[in-house]
Tab-separated table of C-alpha atoms and ligand atoms in Angstrom:
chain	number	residue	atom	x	y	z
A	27	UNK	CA	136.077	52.379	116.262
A	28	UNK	CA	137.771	55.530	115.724
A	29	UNK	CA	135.042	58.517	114.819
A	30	UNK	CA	135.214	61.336	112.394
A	31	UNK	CA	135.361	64.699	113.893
A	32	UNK	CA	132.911	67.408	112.547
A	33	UNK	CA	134.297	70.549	110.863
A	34	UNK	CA	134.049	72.975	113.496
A	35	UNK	CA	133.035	75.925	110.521
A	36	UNK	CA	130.804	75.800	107.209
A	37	UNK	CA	132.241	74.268	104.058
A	38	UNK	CA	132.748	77.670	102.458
A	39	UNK	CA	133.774	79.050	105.543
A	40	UNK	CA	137.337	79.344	103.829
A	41	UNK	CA	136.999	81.152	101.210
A	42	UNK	CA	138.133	82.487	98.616
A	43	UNK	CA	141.453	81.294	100.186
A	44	UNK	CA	140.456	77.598	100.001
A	45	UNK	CA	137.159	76.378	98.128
A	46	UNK	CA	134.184	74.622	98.908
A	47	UNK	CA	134.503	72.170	96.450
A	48	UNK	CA	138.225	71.260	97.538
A	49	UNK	CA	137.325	71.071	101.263
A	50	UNK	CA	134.348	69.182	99.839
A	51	UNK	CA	136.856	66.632	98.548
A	52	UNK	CA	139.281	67.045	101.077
A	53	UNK	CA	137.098	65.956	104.171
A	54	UNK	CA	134.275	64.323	102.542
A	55	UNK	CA	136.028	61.679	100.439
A	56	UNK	CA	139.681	61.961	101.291
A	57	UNK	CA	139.407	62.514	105.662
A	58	UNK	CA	135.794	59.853	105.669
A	59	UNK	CA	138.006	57.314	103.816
A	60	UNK	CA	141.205	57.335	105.806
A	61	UNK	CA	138.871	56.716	109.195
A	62	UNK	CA	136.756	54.068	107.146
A	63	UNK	CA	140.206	52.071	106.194
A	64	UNK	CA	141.577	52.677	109.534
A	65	UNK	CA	138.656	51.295	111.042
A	66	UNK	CA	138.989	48.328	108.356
A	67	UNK	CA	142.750	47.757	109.333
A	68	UNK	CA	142.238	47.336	113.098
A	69	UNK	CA	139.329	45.303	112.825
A	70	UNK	CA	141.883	42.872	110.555
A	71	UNK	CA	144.548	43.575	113.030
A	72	UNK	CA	142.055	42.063	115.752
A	73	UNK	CA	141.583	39.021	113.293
A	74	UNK	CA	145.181	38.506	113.037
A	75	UNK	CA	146.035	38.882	116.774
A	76	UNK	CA	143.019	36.084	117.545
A	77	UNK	CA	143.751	33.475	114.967
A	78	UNK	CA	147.141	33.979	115.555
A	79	UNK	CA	147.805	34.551	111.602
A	80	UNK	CA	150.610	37.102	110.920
A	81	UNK	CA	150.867	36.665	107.536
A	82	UNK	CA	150.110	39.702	106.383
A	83	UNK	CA	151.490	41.975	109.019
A	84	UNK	CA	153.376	43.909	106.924
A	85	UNK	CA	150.739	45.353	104.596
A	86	UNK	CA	148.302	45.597	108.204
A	87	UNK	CA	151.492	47.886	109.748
A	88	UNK	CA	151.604	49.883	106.485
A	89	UNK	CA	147.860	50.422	106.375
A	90	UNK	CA	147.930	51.617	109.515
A	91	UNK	CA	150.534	53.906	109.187
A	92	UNK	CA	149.126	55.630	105.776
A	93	UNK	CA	145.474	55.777	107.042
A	94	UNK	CA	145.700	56.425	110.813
A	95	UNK	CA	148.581	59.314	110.074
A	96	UNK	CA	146.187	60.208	107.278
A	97	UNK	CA	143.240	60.814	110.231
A	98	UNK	CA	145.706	62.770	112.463
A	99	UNK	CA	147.185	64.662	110.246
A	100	UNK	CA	143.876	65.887	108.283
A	101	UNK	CA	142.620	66.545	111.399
A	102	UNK	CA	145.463	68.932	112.950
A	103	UNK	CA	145.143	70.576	109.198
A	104	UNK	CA	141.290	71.153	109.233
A	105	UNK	CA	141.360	72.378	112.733
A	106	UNK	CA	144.295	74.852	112.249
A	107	UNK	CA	142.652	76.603	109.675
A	108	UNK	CA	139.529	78.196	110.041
A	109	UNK	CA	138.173	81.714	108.661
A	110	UNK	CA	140.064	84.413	107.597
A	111	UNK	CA	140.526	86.680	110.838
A	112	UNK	CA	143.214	88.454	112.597
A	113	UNK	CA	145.026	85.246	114.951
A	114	UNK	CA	148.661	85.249	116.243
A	115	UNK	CA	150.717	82.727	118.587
A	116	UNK	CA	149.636	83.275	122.438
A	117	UNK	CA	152.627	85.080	123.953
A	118	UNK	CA	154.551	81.980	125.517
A	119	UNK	CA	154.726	80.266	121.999
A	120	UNK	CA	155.316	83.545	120.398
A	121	UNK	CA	158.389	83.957	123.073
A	122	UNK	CA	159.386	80.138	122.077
A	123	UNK	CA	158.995	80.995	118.558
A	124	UNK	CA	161.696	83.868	118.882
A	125	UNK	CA	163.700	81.724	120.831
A	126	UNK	CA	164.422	78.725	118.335
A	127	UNK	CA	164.028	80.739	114.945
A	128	UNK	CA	165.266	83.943	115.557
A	129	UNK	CA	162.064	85.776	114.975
A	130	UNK	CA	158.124	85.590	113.676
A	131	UNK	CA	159.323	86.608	110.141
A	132	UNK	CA	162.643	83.443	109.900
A	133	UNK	CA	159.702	81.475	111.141
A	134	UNK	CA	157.172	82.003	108.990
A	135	UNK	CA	160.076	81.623	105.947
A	136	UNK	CA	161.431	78.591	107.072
A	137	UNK	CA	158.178	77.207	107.318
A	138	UNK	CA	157.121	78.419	103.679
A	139	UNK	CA	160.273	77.236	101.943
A	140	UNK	CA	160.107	73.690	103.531
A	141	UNK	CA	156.671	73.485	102.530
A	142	UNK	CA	157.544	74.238	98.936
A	143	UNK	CA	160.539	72.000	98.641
A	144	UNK	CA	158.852	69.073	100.352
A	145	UNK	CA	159.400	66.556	97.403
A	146	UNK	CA	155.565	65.274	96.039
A	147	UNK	CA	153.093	64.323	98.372
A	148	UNK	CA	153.517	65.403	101.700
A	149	UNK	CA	153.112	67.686	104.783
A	150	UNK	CA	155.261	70.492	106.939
A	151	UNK	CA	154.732	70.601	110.303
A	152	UNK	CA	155.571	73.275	113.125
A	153	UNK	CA	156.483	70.907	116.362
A	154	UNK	CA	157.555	70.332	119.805
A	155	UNK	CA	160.607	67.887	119.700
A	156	UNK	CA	160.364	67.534	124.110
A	157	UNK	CA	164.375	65.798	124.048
A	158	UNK	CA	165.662	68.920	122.538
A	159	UNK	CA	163.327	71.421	124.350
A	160	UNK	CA	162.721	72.924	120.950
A	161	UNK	CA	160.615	73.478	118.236
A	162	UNK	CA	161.152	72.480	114.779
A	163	UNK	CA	159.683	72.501	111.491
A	164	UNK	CA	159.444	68.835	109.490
A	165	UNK	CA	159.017	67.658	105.947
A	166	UNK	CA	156.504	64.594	105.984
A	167	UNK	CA	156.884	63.124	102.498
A	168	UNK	CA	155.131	60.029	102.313
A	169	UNK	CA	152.815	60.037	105.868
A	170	UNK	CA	152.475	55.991	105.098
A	171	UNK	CA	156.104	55.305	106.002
A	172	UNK	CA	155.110	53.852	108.846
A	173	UNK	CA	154.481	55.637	111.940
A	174	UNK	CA	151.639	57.175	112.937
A	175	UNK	CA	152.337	61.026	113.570
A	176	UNK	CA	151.054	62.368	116.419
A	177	UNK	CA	152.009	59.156	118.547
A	178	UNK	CA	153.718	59.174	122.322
A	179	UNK	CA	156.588	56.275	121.771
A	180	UNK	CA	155.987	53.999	124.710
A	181	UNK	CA	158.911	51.094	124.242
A	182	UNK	CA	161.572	51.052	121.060
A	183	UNK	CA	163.453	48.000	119.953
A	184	UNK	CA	166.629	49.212	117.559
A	185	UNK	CA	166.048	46.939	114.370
A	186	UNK	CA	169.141	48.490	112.879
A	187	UNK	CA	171.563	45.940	111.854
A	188	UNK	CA	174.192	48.073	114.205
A	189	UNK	CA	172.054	47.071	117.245
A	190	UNK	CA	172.242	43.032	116.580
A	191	UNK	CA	174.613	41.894	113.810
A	192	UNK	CA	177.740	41.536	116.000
A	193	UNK	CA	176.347	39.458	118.246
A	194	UNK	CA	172.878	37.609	116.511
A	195	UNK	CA	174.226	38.108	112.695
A	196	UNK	CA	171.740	37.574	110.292
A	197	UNK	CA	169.103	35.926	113.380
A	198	UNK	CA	167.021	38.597	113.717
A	199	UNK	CA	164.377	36.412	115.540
A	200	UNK	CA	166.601	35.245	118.177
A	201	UNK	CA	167.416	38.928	118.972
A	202	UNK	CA	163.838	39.632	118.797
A	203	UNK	CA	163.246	37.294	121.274
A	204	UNK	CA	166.043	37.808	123.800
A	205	UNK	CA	165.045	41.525	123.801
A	206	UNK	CA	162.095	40.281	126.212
A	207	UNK	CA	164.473	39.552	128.715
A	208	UNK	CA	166.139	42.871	128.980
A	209	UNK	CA	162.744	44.755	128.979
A	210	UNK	CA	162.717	46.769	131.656
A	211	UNK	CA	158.655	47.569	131.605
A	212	UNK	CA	159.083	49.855	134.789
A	213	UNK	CA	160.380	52.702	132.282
A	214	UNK	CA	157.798	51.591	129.962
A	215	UNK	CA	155.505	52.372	132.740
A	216	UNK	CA	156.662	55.430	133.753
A	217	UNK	CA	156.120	56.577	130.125
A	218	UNK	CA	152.559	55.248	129.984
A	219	UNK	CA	151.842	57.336	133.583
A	220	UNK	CA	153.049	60.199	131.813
A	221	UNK	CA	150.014	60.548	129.346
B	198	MN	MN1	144.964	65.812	102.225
């Protein structure tokens, strides 16, 4: 059972720059209901994985997706705000900062201009992309296309047709299934000791 966290400041603690009544909303209804339907999707994710009835893993995997990335997300959001006082980047992210954008200022307009653009419902996110050694700024549009930000990847099967159709054509089970063989867990492992 996953648990909400508690806001760690007062629900006008924000303002006048965001309102009681939205953060009201915002974590009361919108934050308690993603957990709640999280909750509800792994509990039927438990059911399907003991009965052994996949039928509807397609809708469980999306569920999961929109209202686990819904919990992580809300809850970077909530915690990186908090009331209006003086903070800045500590000096090692400020010196990373200068390093991949230029300066504080390209930063901060990047960041502001992909927020705006992002298309509908969606997020922007400042983050740490570890292959490149770099940080980057993201458009989320749509947090329910399934993955579940904030996630470690631990083992990755390419369902692209690139990665099968030559060899398996349209048998994407039988690729699926020889895939088992070539697992090499020991990397898997060494991913897992990692965290
Ligand atoms: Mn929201």
């Amino acid at each position: 059972m996953i648990k909400e966290i508690k806001l760690p400041y007062p629900l006008d603690a924000l303002e006048p720059y965001y309102s009681k009544e939205t953060l009201l909303l915002h974590y009361d209804k919108l934050y308690k209901g993603y957990v709640a339907n999280t909750n509800k999707t792994q509990a039927k994710l438990e059911e399907a994985r003991k009965t052994g009835n996949f039928e509807n893993i397609k809708c469980l995997e999306k569920n999961l997706s929109f209202f686990g990335s819904g919990i992580i997300l809300h809850e970077l959001f909530f915690l990186n705000m908090g009331p209006a006082m003086p903070t800045s980047p500590n000096n090692s992210l400020m010196e990373q900062i200068i390093k991949d954008f230029g300066s504080y200022d390209v930063f901060k307009k990047q960041f502001a201009e992909a927020a705006i653009a992002v298309e509908a419902s969606g997020w922007t996110l400042l983050v740490w992309e570890s292959r490149f050694d770099k940080l980057e700024i993201l458009q989320c549009e749509k947090h329910q296309n399934l993955t579940l930000w904030g996630c470690i990847p631990l083992l990755v099967l390419d369902m692209w047709e690139h990665s099968y159709y030559l060899q398996y054509k349209t048998d994407r089970k039988e690729y699926v299934s020889e895939f088992f063989y070539i697992l090499n867990w020991n990397e898997v492992n060494k991913r897992w000791d990692k965290i």
